[in-house]
Coordinates of C-alpha atoms in Angstrom, one line a residue:
Chain A
M168 CA 2.9 -0.4 -27.6
A169 CA 1.5 -0.7 -24.1
G170 CA -0.1 -3.9 -25.2
A171 CA 3.1 -5.1 -26.4
V172 CA 4.9 -4.5 -23.2
R173 CA 2.3 -5.9 -21.3
S174 CA 2.1 -9.2 -23.0
H175 CA 5.7 -9.9 -21.6
G176 CA 4.6 -8.8 -17.9
C177 CA 4.1 -11.4 -15.0
L178 CA 6.9 -13.5 -16.1
R179 CA 7.9 -16.2 -13.6
L180 CA 11.3 -15.4 -12.4
L181 CA 13.3 -18.5 -11.9
G182 CA 16.7 -20.0 -12.4
T183 CA 19.1 -18.4 -14.9
H184 CA 16.6 -15.7 -15.5
L185 CA 16.8 -14.5 -12.0
K186 CA 20.5 -14.8 -11.8
D187 CA 20.6 -12.7 -15.0
L188 CA 18.3 -10.1 -13.5
L189 CA 20.4 -9.9 -10.1
Y190 CA 23.4 -9.6 -12.1
T191 CA 22.4 -6.6 -14.0
K192 CA 21.0 -4.6 -11.0
H193 CA 23.1 -3.0 -8.4
C194 CA 20.2 -1.8 -6.1
V195 CA 17.3 -3.6 -4.8
L196 CA 14.2 -1.9 -3.3
F197 CA 12.0 -3.9 -0.9
D198 CA 8.6 -3.2 0.5
C199 CA 8.2 -4.6 3.9
D200 CA 4.9 -5.7 5.1
G201 CA 3.7 -8.8 2.9
V202 CA 7.3 -8.9 1.3
I203 CA 9.9 -9.6 3.9
W204 CA 7.6 -10.0 6.9
N205 CA 4.0 -10.6 7.8
G206 CA 3.2 -9.0 11.2
E207 CA 6.0 -10.2 13.7
K208 CA 7.1 -13.1 11.4
A209 CA 9.7 -12.8 8.8
V210 CA 9.1 -14.4 5.5
V211 CA 11.2 -17.6 5.4
G212 CA 14.6 -17.0 4.0
A213 CA 14.0 -13.2 3.8
P214 CA 16.8 -12.3 6.1
E215 CA 19.3 -14.5 4.2
V216 CA 18.3 -13.0 0.9
V217 CA 18.9 -9.4 2.2
S218 CA 22.2 -10.5 3.8
L219 CA 23.5 -12.2 0.7
L220 CA 22.4 -9.3 -1.5
K221 CA 24.6 -7.0 0.7
K222 CA 27.4 -9.3 0.6
R223 CA 27.3 -9.3 -3.1
G224 CA 27.7 -5.6 -3.2
K225 CA 24.2 -4.6 -3.9
S226 CA 22.5 -1.7 -2.3
V227 CA 19.5 -2.6 -0.4
F228 CA 16.6 -0.2 0.6
F229 CA 13.4 -0.8 2.5
V230 CA 10.7 1.5 1.1
T231 CA 7.5 1.2 3.2
N232 CA 4.2 3.0 3.3
N233 CA 3.7 1.8 6.8
C234 CA 4.0 5.0 8.8
T235 CA 3.2 3.5 12.4
R236 CA 7.0 3.4 13.5
P237 CA 9.8 5.6 13.3
R238 CA 12.9 4.2 11.7
D239 CA 14.7 3.1 14.8
G240 CA 11.6 1.3 15.5
Y241 CA 11.9 -0.5 12.2
L242 CA 15.6 -1.0 13.0
Q243 CA 14.5 -2.8 16.1
K244 CA 12.0 -5.1 14.2
F245 CA 14.6 -5.9 11.6
S246 CA 17.1 -7.0 14.5
R247 CA 14.2 -8.9 16.2
L248 CA 13.2 -10.7 13.2
G249 CA 16.7 -11.9 12.3
F250 CA 17.8 -9.3 9.7
S251 CA 21.2 -8.6 11.1
D252 CA 22.8 -6.2 8.7
V253 CA 20.3 -3.6 8.2
V254 CA 21.1 0.1 9.1
Q255 CA 18.9 3.1 9.7
S256 CA 19.8 4.7 6.3
D257 CA 18.5 1.6 4.6
I258 CA 14.9 2.5 5.8
L259 CA 12.5 4.9 4.1
S260 CA 9.1 5.1 5.6
S261 CA 6.3 7.3 4.5
A262 CA 6.4 8.8 8.1
Y263 CA 10.0 9.5 7.5
C264 CA 9.8 11.0 3.9
S265 CA 6.6 13.1 5.0
A266 CA 9.0 14.8 7.6
V267 CA 11.7 15.1 4.8
Y268 CA 9.2 16.6 2.5
L269 CA 7.7 19.0 5.0
R270 CA 11.2 20.4 6.1
D271 CA 13.0 20.4 2.8
V272 CA 10.5 20.6 0.0
A273 CA 7.7 22.3 1.3
K274 CA 9.8 24.2 3.9
V275 CA 6.6 24.5 6.0
Q276 CA 6.9 27.7 8.2
G277 CA 4.8 26.7 11.2
K278 CA 3.1 23.7 13.0
V279 CA 1.9 20.6 11.4
Y280 CA -1.4 19.2 12.4
V281 CA -1.2 15.5 12.5
I282 CA -3.6 12.7 12.2
G283 CA -1.1 9.9 12.7
G284 CA 0.7 7.7 15.2
D285 CA 4.0 7.7 16.8
G286 CA 5.9 7.1 13.7
V287 CA 4.9 10.2 12.3
Y288 CA 5.3 12.3 15.6
T289 CA 8.8 10.9 16.1
E290 CA 10.0 11.6 12.5
L291 CA 8.8 15.1 12.5
H292 CA 10.3 15.7 15.8
E293 CA 13.6 14.4 14.7
A294 CA 13.3 16.5 11.3
G295 CA 12.7 19.6 13.6
V296 CA 9.3 20.1 12.3
P297 CA 6.9 21.2 15.0
A298 CA 3.7 18.9 15.3
V299 CA 0.3 19.2 17.0
G300 CA -2.6 17.0 17.3
R301 CA -2.4 14.4 20.0
E302 CA -2.6 16.8 23.0
P303 CA -5.5 15.8 25.3
E304 CA -8.7 17.5 24.7
I305 CA -10.8 19.2 27.3
P306 CA -13.5 16.6 28.2
G307 CA -16.7 17.2 26.2
A308 CA -14.9 19.6 23.6
T309 CA -16.5 19.7 20.3
I310 CA -15.8 21.2 17.0
Y311 CA -18.1 24.1 17.8
D312 CA -15.9 25.1 20.9
C313 CA -12.5 23.6 21.0
P314 CA -9.4 25.7 20.5
L315 CA -7.7 25.7 17.2
D316 CA -4.0 26.9 16.8
S317 CA -3.4 29.7 14.3
D318 CA 0.3 28.6 13.9
V319 CA -0.9 25.4 12.0
K320 CA 0.3 25.8 8.5
A321 CA 0.1 22.2 7.3
V322 CA -2.1 19.0 7.9
L323 CA -0.6 15.5 7.6
V324 CA -2.8 12.6 7.4
G325 CA -1.7 9.1 7.9
Y326 CA -2.6 5.8 9.6
D327 CA -4.2 6.7 13.2
D328 CA -5.7 4.0 15.2
K329 CA -6.7 6.8 17.5
L330 CA -8.6 8.7 15.1
N331 CA -11.8 10.4 16.2
F332 CA -14.5 12.6 14.8
L333 CA -12.9 15.8 16.4
K334 CA -9.6 15.1 14.9
L335 CA -11.1 14.9 11.5
A336 CA -13.1 18.0 12.1
K337 CA -10.2 20.0 13.5
A338 CA -8.2 19.1 10.2
C339 CA -11.2 20.2 8.0
C340 CA -11.1 23.5 9.8
Y341 CA -7.2 24.0 9.1
L342 CA -7.8 23.0 5.6
R343 CA -10.3 25.8 4.9
D344 CA -7.3 28.1 4.6
P345 CA -6.2 27.6 1.0
D346 CA -2.6 28.3 2.1
C347 CA -2.5 25.5 4.5
L348 CA -0.5 22.6 3.0
F349 CA -2.4 19.2 2.6
L350 CA -0.3 16.1 2.9
A351 CA -1.0 12.4 3.1
T352 CA 1.8 9.9 4.1
D353 CA 0.3 7.2 1.7
R354 CA -2.9 6.1 0.0
D355 CA -2.8 2.4 1.3
P356 CA -6.6 1.6 1.4
W357 CA -6.4 -1.0 4.1
H358 CA -4.3 -3.6 5.8
P359 CA -4.7 -7.4 6.2
L360 CA -4.7 -8.5 9.9
P361 CA -4.8 -11.9 11.3
R362 CA -8.1 -14.1 11.4
G363 CA -9.3 -12.3 8.2
R364 CA -9.7 -8.9 9.9
V365 CA -8.8 -5.8 8.1
S366 CA -7.9 -2.4 9.1
P367 CA -8.4 1.1 7.4
G368 CA -5.2 2.4 6.1
S369 CA -3.8 5.9 5.6
G370 CA -5.7 6.2 2.3
S371 CA -9.2 5.7 3.8
L372 CA -8.4 8.4 6.4
A373 CA -7.1 10.7 3.6
A374 CA -10.2 9.9 1.5
A375 CA -12.3 11.2 4.5
L376 CA -10.3 14.3 4.8
E377 CA -10.1 15.2 1.0
T378 CA -14.1 14.7 0.7
A379 CA -14.6 16.8 3.7
A380 CA -12.2 19.6 2.8
G381 CA -12.9 19.5 -1.0
R382 CA -9.1 19.3 -1.6
R383 CA -6.6 16.6 -3.0
A384 CA -3.6 15.6 -0.5
T385 CA 0.0 15.6 -1.9
V386 CA 0.9 12.1 -1.3
V387 CA 4.5 11.3 -0.2
G388 CA 4.5 7.6 -0.2
K389 CA 4.3 4.9 -2.9
P390 CA 3.1 5.1 -5.8
G391 CA 4.4 8.6 -5.8
R392 CA 8.0 8.9 -6.8
F393 CA 9.3 10.9 -3.8
M394 CA 10.5 8.1 -1.8
F395 CA 12.7 7.1 -4.7
D396 CA 13.8 10.4 -5.2
C397 CA 15.0 10.6 -1.6
I398 CA 17.1 7.6 -2.2
A399 CA 18.3 8.6 -5.7
G400 CA 19.3 12.1 -4.4
R401 CA 21.3 10.8 -1.7
F402 CA 22.8 7.5 -2.9
G403 CA 23.0 8.2 -6.7
V404 CA 20.7 5.1 -7.5
D405 CA 20.4 4.5 -11.5
P406 CA 16.9 3.4 -12.1
A407 CA 17.9 1.0 -15.0
R408 CA 20.1 -0.9 -12.5
T409 CA 17.3 -1.1 -9.8
V410 CA 14.5 -3.5 -9.1
M411 CA 11.7 -3.0 -6.8
V412 CA 10.0 -5.9 -5.1
G413 CA 6.6 -5.7 -3.6
D414 CA 3.4 -7.3 -2.9
R415 CA 0.6 -4.5 -3.8
L416 CA 0.2 -3.9 -7.5
E417 CA -1.4 -0.5 -7.2
T418 CA 1.3 0.7 -4.7
D419 CA 4.7 -1.1 -5.2
I420 CA 4.4 -2.0 -8.8
L421 CA 3.1 1.2 -9.8
F422 CA 5.7 2.9 -7.8
G423 CA 8.4 0.9 -9.5
R424 CA 6.9 1.7 -13.0
T425 CA 6.5 5.6 -12.1
C426 CA 10.4 5.5 -11.1
G427 CA 11.4 3.6 -14.3
V428 CA 12.8 0.5 -12.3
D429 CA 11.9 -3.3 -13.1
T430 CA 9.4 -4.7 -10.8
V431 CA 8.9 -7.9 -9.1
L432 CA 5.6 -9.0 -7.5
T433 CA 6.0 -11.4 -4.6
L434 CA 2.8 -13.5 -3.6
T435 CA 3.3 -13.5 0.2
G436 CA 1.2 -10.4 0.7
V437 CA -2.0 -8.5 -0.7
S438 CA -2.2 -9.1 -4.4
T439 CA -2.5 -12.4 -6.3
L440 CA -1.1 -13.6 -9.6
E441 CA -4.7 -13.5 -11.0
Q442 CA -4.8 -9.9 -10.0
A443 CA -1.7 -9.2 -11.9
Q444 CA -2.6 -11.2 -14.8
G445 CA -5.9 -9.3 -14.8
Y446 CA -4.3 -6.0 -15.2
R447 CA -1.8 -7.4 -17.8
D448 CA -5.0 -8.7 -20.0
S449 CA -7.2 -5.6 -19.3
P450 CA -7.7 -3.4 -22.4
A451 CA -7.6 -0.3 -20.2
S452 CA -4.3 1.3 -20.9
E453 CA -3.8 3.0 -17.4
E454 CA -3.7 -0.5 -15.9
A455 CA -0.5 -1.3 -17.8
A456 CA 1.5 0.4 -15.1
C457 CA 0.3 -1.8 -12.4
V458 CA 1.5 -5.0 -14.2
P459 CA 4.8 -6.3 -12.7
D460 CA 7.6 -7.4 -15.0
Y461 CA 8.4 -10.5 -13.0
V462 CA 6.6 -12.4 -10.4
V463 CA 8.1 -14.9 -7.5
D464 CA 6.3 -16.9 -4.9
T465 CA 8.4 -15.3 -2.3
V466 CA 11.6 -13.3 -1.9
A467 CA 13.1 -16.7 -0.8
D468 CA 13.0 -17.6 -4.4
F469 CA 16.1 -15.1 -4.9
L470 CA 18.1 -17.6 -2.6
P471 CA 19.4 -20.2 -5.2
A472 CA 20.7 -17.4 -7.7
L473 CA 22.6 -15.8 -4.6
D474 CA 23.7 -19.0 -3.3
E475 CA 25.4 -20.2 -6.5
E476 CA 27.6 -17.2 -6.4
R477 CA 29.1 -18.1 -3.0
Chain B
M82 CA -29.6 20.3 -26.4
A83 CA -27.8 20.6 -22.8
G84 CA -26.2 23.7 -23.8
A85 CA -29.6 25.3 -24.9
V86 CA -31.3 24.2 -21.6
R87 CA -28.3 25.5 -19.6
S88 CA -28.4 29.1 -21.2
H89 CA -31.9 29.4 -19.6
G90 CA -30.7 28.2 -16.1
C91 CA -30.1 30.5 -12.9
L92 CA -33.1 32.8 -13.8
R93 CA -33.8 35.2 -11.1
L94 CA -37.3 34.3 -9.8
L95 CA -39.3 37.6 -9.3
G96 CA -42.8 39.1 -9.2
T97 CA -45.2 37.6 -12.0
H98 CA -42.7 34.9 -12.9
L99 CA -42.5 33.7 -9.4
K100 CA -46.3 33.8 -9.2
D101 CA -46.8 31.8 -12.4
L102 CA -44.4 29.2 -11.4
L103 CA -46.2 28.7 -7.9
Y104 CA -49.5 28.6 -9.7
T105 CA -48.4 25.7 -12.0
K106 CA -46.9 23.7 -9.0
H107 CA -48.9 21.5 -6.6
C108 CA -46.0 20.5 -4.5
V109 CA -43.0 22.1 -2.9
L110 CA -40.0 20.2 -1.7
F111 CA -37.8 22.2 0.6
D112 CA -34.3 21.3 1.9
C113 CA -33.7 22.3 5.6
D114 CA -30.4 23.4 6.6
G115 CA -29.5 26.6 4.7
V116 CA -32.8 26.9 3.4
I117 CA -35.6 27.3 5.8
W118 CA -33.1 27.5 8.8
N119 CA -29.5 27.9 9.9
G120 CA -28.8 26.2 13.0
E121 CA -31.2 27.3 15.6
K122 CA -32.4 30.3 13.5
A123 CA -35.3 30.3 11.1
V124 CA -34.6 31.9 7.9
V125 CA -36.6 35.2 8.1
G126 CA -40.1 34.8 6.5
A127 CA -39.6 31.0 5.9
P128 CA -42.3 29.9 8.6
E129 CA -44.8 32.4 6.8
V130 CA -43.9 30.7 3.4
V131 CA -44.5 27.2 4.5
S132 CA -47.7 28.3 6.2
L133 CA -49.0 30.2 3.2
L134 CA -48.1 27.4 0.7
K135 CA -50.1 25.0 3.0
K136 CA -53.2 27.5 3.2
R137 CA -53.0 27.7 -0.7
G138 CA -53.5 23.9 -0.8
K139 CA -50.0 23.0 -1.8
S140 CA -48.3 19.8 -0.6
V141 CA -45.2 20.7 1.3
F142 CA -42.4 18.4 2.1
F143 CA -39.1 18.6 3.8
V144 CA -36.2 16.6 2.2
T145 CA -33.1 16.7 4.3
N146 CA -29.9 14.8 4.2
N147 CA -29.4 15.7 7.7
C148 CA -29.5 12.3 9.6
T149 CA -28.6 13.5 13.0
R150 CA -32.4 13.7 14.4
P151 CA -35.3 11.3 14.2
R152 CA -38.2 12.8 12.6
D153 CA -39.9 13.8 15.9
G154 CA -36.8 15.5 16.8
Y155 CA -37.3 17.6 13.6
L156 CA -41.0 18.2 14.5
Q157 CA -39.7 19.7 17.8
K158 CA -37.4 21.9 16.0
F159 CA -40.1 23.0 13.5
S160 CA -42.3 23.9 16.2
R161 CA -39.6 25.8 18.2
L162 CA -38.6 27.9 15.2
G163 CA -42.2 28.9 14.6
F164 CA -43.2 26.6 11.8
S165 CA -46.7 25.9 13.3
D166 CA -48.3 23.5 10.7
V167 CA -45.7 21.0 10.0
V168 CA -46.6 17.4 10.6
Q169 CA -44.4 14.4 10.8
S170 CA -45.4 12.7 7.5
D171 CA -44.1 16.0 5.8
I172 CA -40.6 15.4 6.9
L173 CA -38.2 12.8 5.1
S174 CA -34.7 12.6 6.4
S175 CA -32.0 10.5 5.1
A176 CA -31.9 8.6 8.3
Y177 CA -35.8 7.9 8.1
C178 CA -35.3 6.9 4.5
S179 CA -32.5 4.8 5.2
A180 CA -34.7 2.7 7.7
V181 CA -37.3 2.6 5.1
Y182 CA -34.9 1.4 2.5
L183 CA -33.3 -1.4 4.6
R184 CA -36.8 -2.6 5.7
D185 CA -38.7 -2.5 2.5
V186 CA -36.2 -2.4 -0.4
A187 CA -33.2 -4.4 0.9
K188 CA -35.5 -6.5 3.3
V189 CA -32.4 -6.9 5.4
Q190 CA -32.3 -10.1 7.4
G191 CA -30.2 -9.5 10.4
K192 CA -28.7 -6.6 12.0
V193 CA -27.4 -3.4 10.7
Y194 CA -24.1 -2.2 12.0
V195 CA -24.5 1.6 12.1
I196 CA -21.9 4.4 12.0
G197 CA -24.2 7.4 12.8
G198 CA -26.0 9.2 15.6
D199 CA -29.3 9.2 17.4
G200 CA -31.4 10.1 14.3
V201 CA -30.3 6.9 12.6
Y202 CA -30.7 4.6 15.5
T203 CA -34.1 5.9 16.4
E204 CA -35.5 5.5 12.8
L205 CA -34.0 2.0 12.4
H206 CA -35.8 1.3 15.8
E207 CA -39.2 2.6 14.8
A208 CA -38.8 0.7 11.5
G209 CA -38.2 -2.4 13.5
V210 CA -34.6 -3.0 12.1
P211 CA -32.1 -4.1 14.7
A212 CA -29.1 -2.1 14.7
V213 CA -25.7 -2.5 16.5
G214 CA -22.6 -0.1 16.9
R215 CA -22.9 2.1 19.8
E216 CA -22.5 -0.5 22.6
P217 CA -19.6 0.4 24.9
E218 CA -16.4 -1.3 24.0
I219 CA -14.2 -3.2 26.4
P220 CA -11.3 -0.6 27.5
G221 CA -8.5 -0.9 25.4
A222 CA -10.2 -3.2 22.8
T223 CA -8.8 -3.0 19.3
I224 CA -9.7 -4.3 15.9
Y225 CA -7.3 -7.3 16.5
D226 CA -9.6 -8.6 19.4
C227 CA -12.9 -7.0 19.8
P228 CA -15.9 -9.0 19.1
L229 CA -17.7 -9.0 15.9
D230 CA -21.4 -9.9 15.6
S231 CA -22.1 -12.6 13.0
D232 CA -25.6 -11.4 12.6
V233 CA -24.7 -8.3 11.0
K234 CA -26.0 -8.2 7.4
A235 CA -25.7 -4.6 6.6
V236 CA -23.4 -1.5 7.5
L237 CA -25.1 2.0 7.2
V238 CA -22.8 4.9 7.6
G239 CA -23.9 8.5 8.2
Y240 CA -22.8 11.5 10.0
D241 CA -21.4 10.5 13.4
D242 CA -19.7 12.9 15.7
K243 CA -18.6 9.9 18.0
L244 CA -16.8 8.3 14.9
N245 CA -13.5 6.5 16.1
F246 CA -11.0 4.4 14.3
L247 CA -12.4 1.0 15.8
K248 CA -15.8 1.7 14.5
L249 CA -14.5 2.4 11.0
A250 CA -12.4 -0.7 11.4
K251 CA -15.3 -2.9 12.5
A252 CA -17.3 -1.7 9.6
C253 CA -14.5 -2.7 7.4
C254 CA -14.4 -6.1 8.6
Y255 CA -18.2 -6.7 8.1
L256 CA -17.9 -5.4 4.6
R257 CA -15.3 -8.2 3.7
D258 CA -18.4 -10.3 3.3
P259 CA -19.6 -9.3 -0.1
D260 CA -23.3 -10.3 0.9
C261 CA -23.2 -7.6 3.4
L262 CA -25.1 -4.5 2.3
F263 CA -23.4 -1.3 2.1
L264 CA -25.5 1.8 2.7
A265 CA -24.8 5.6 3.2
T266 CA -27.4 8.0 4.4
D267 CA -26.1 10.7 2.1
R268 CA -22.9 12.1 0.4
D269 CA -23.0 15.6 2.1
P270 CA -19.1 16.2 2.1
W271 CA -19.1 18.8 5.1
H272 CA -21.5 21.2 6.9
P273 CA -20.9 24.9 7.7
L274 CA -20.8 25.6 11.4
P275 CA -20.6 29.1 13.2
R276 CA -17.6 31.1 13.2
G277 CA -16.0 30.0 9.9
R278 CA -15.6 26.4 11.1
V279 CA -16.8 23.1 9.4
S280 CA -17.6 19.8 10.3
P281 CA -17.1 16.5 8.1
G282 CA -20.5 15.2 6.6
S283 CA -21.7 11.8 6.0
G284 CA -20.1 11.9 2.8
S285 CA -16.6 12.2 4.2
L286 CA -17.2 9.2 6.6
A287 CA -18.6 7.2 3.5
A288 CA -15.6 7.7 1.5
A289 CA -13.3 6.5 4.3
L290 CA -15.3 3.2 4.4
E291 CA -15.5 3.1 0.6
T292 CA -11.8 3.2 0.2
A293 CA -11.0 0.8 3.1
A294 CA -13.7 -1.7 1.9
G295 CA -12.9 -1.2 -1.9
R296 CA -16.8 -1.0 -2.3
R297 CA -19.1 1.7 -3.3
A298 CA -22.1 2.4 -0.9
T299 CA -25.7 2.7 -2.0
V300 CA -26.6 6.2 -1.1
V301 CA -30.2 6.6 0.1
G302 CA -30.3 10.6 0.5
K303 CA -30.1 13.2 -2.2
P304 CA -29.0 13.5 -5.0
G305 CA -30.4 10.1 -5.4
R306 CA -34.0 9.8 -6.2
F307 CA -35.2 7.3 -3.2
M308 CA -36.3 10.1 -1.2
F309 CA -38.6 11.5 -3.9
D310 CA -39.9 8.1 -4.6
C311 CA -40.9 7.6 -1.0
I312 CA -42.9 10.8 -1.3
A313 CA -44.2 10.0 -4.8
G314 CA -45.1 6.5 -3.8
R315 CA -47.1 7.5 -0.8
F316 CA -48.7 10.7 -1.9
G317 CA -48.9 10.4 -5.6
V318 CA -46.8 13.4 -6.3
D319 CA -46.4 14.5 -10.1
P320 CA -42.9 15.6 -11.0
A321 CA -44.1 18.0 -13.6
R322 CA -46.1 19.9 -10.8
T323 CA -43.4 19.7 -8.3
V324 CA -40.5 22.2 -7.5
M325 CA -37.3 21.5 -5.4
V326 CA -36.1 24.3 -3.2
G327 CA -32.5 23.8 -2.0
D328 CA -29.1 25.5 -1.1
R329 CA -26.5 22.8 -2.5
L330 CA -26.1 22.4 -6.1
E331 CA -24.4 19.1 -6.2
T332 CA -27.2 17.8 -3.9
D333 CA -30.3 19.5 -4.0
I334 CA -30.4 20.9 -7.5
L335 CA -29.0 17.6 -8.9
F336 CA -31.6 15.8 -6.8
G337 CA -34.4 17.9 -8.5
R338 CA -33.0 17.4 -11.9
T339 CA -32.7 13.5 -11.3
C340 CA -36.3 13.5 -10.2
G341 CA -37.4 15.5 -13.2
V342 CA -38.9 18.5 -11.0
D343 CA -38.0 22.2 -11.4
T344 CA -35.3 23.6 -9.1
V345 CA -34.7 26.7 -7.2
L346 CA -31.4 27.6 -5.6
T347 CA -31.9 29.6 -2.5
L348 CA -28.6 31.9 -1.5
T349 CA -29.1 31.4 2.3
G350 CA -26.8 28.2 2.5
V351 CA -23.8 26.7 1.1
S352 CA -23.8 27.2 -2.9
T353 CA -23.4 30.8 -4.5
L354 CA -24.8 32.5 -7.5
E355 CA -21.3 32.4 -8.9
Q356 CA -21.1 28.6 -8.6
A357 CA -24.4 28.0 -10.3
Q358 CA -23.4 30.4 -13.2
G359 CA -20.0 28.4 -13.2
Y360 CA -21.8 25.2 -13.7
R361 CA -24.3 26.9 -16.5
D362 CA -21.1 28.3 -18.3
S363 CA -19.0 25.2 -18.0
P364 CA -18.4 23.1 -21.1
A365 CA -18.7 19.9 -19.2
S366 CA -21.9 18.2 -20.1
E367 CA -22.3 16.5 -16.7
E368 CA -22.3 19.8 -14.7
A369 CA -25.6 20.7 -16.6
A370 CA -27.6 18.8 -14.0
C371 CA -26.4 20.9 -11.2
V372 CA -27.7 24.1 -12.8
P373 CA -30.8 25.5 -11.1
D374 CA -33.7 26.6 -13.1
Y375 CA -34.4 29.5 -10.9
V376 CA -32.4 31.4 -8.3
V377 CA -33.9 33.4 -5.2
D378 CA -32.0 35.4 -2.6
T379 CA -34.0 33.6 0.1
V380 CA -37.2 31.6 0.5
A381 CA -38.9 34.8 1.8
D382 CA -38.8 36.1 -1.8
F383 CA -41.9 33.6 -2.3
L384 CA -43.9 36.0 0.2
P385 CA -45.2 38.5 -2.1
A386 CA -46.4 36.0 -4.7
L387 CA -48.4 34.2 -1.7
D388 CA -49.5 37.3 -0.1
E389 CA -51.1 38.6 -3.1
E390 CA -53.4 35.7 -3.3
R391 CA -54.8 36.4 0.0

């Protein structure tokens, strides 16, 4: 059966087909990086697409594994890049959802040791979850002699451009306690940067810690379904009437499939059409879940279908 | 057949049995940390065991994944801890063997970008392999703007207590070139420290880089057989007449099994008798290779068998 489904994947979404799809969906989930913007540039047409979807009465949510900013930082970025009608409750980042998870699901009783940046610390603070990990160390401190905080009851690892060996080692020490929770914001392995450069992602740092601790982290971000549950629980979203638009097959498309929603791969980011077709044509059944239902060159391809309804 | 072999694993090595084993072996390979010393303390009796083995005409080699020191640093440690008759050619570290691999096997034509410490840099230098990676960065440099060296043709990752995000990111950028070699000194996941603390090992940093680069590293150290090949190629060692003594099942014992030599687990380090028996009694066939042939409480258990021959 998997084969049968997959032979229908990677359909080019155009014209009437696109219009029909949008007609049947009440909720559109967008990834951000590589989908609606790249760095500080909006994908051409993306602000209009978001605006028109909202005007047509659709619910629009932004579901990003990027944990570097708090939601109000994203809100400023949306505004700066010309997305004029996005509100904070439209935005779900892995940092925000990690804070929600720690407060509402894990109900952590104690401090969280964080490998991460401002996005994570701010969201934890706003959720009322005490966090440690970025206090200045005594110069020359090592893992042999640095203080450890006995109130730490969870470790949260995410993208951290201030990562150093001591942070990693301290997290390992906390994780020796089997009762210490172990969370990762997401598993994104790397991120594209300008001029062909790349940066390690949260998944890279999580892998270091998982290897050293001999434990697997609970992952909050995509492709796990927690971020979808956050939306569905609060806004009553029906998976059958939802579509997920993303640029990473192993993250966004797998996420959509895991949540039972239709998926659209857009080609303005990391994954290519060839990779999507490779998954579709692969005999390995576990790769079926990374095959998008539909493919567009850019989210701007949605514009004609939305324009016609004007 | 694997089941039959395993039912005979984990034998307590005592008295006549131990004497018989040593009689049939001409070469003894020892791991260091957790086997002949712990930190700055020799395991009681270990210096005498090494000395007596040598007096009985056995070849003795030290095969360590610890890449923090160059071989002459180990030589000083051996001397300091009372091992009086160890010479530099007895010592094979993952740092030394990585340098040999890069020079003689990979024949790298260019510089090696190193995540690692003094041990690795010194061994590369002595092997005549140019290395970069610990030059001071311009203050405030990031992966967006730092210089990259176009002569880098290999990345070598090992234990590095000065690891930071920028080092990891630079290594990722170099590994974007599929022709750039990718080596890890070893896969040791973590190391025990005093007072119940732990430190991430080379394997932890390698996992971070492998995840970010989407590539697997060639691993020089145990349990791969390259370190054994270094000894066998130079000293004509016969696996059938060799025994490997180590404290880590997934590293030392697997290494011995991979090289076709008998294995002895000593209980002064990381792995426990229960873990060894767990591997022996597991139905998973791949775990058979981590079952030691023999078990001793400490290498000092060798003493009576060697004393009697005096």
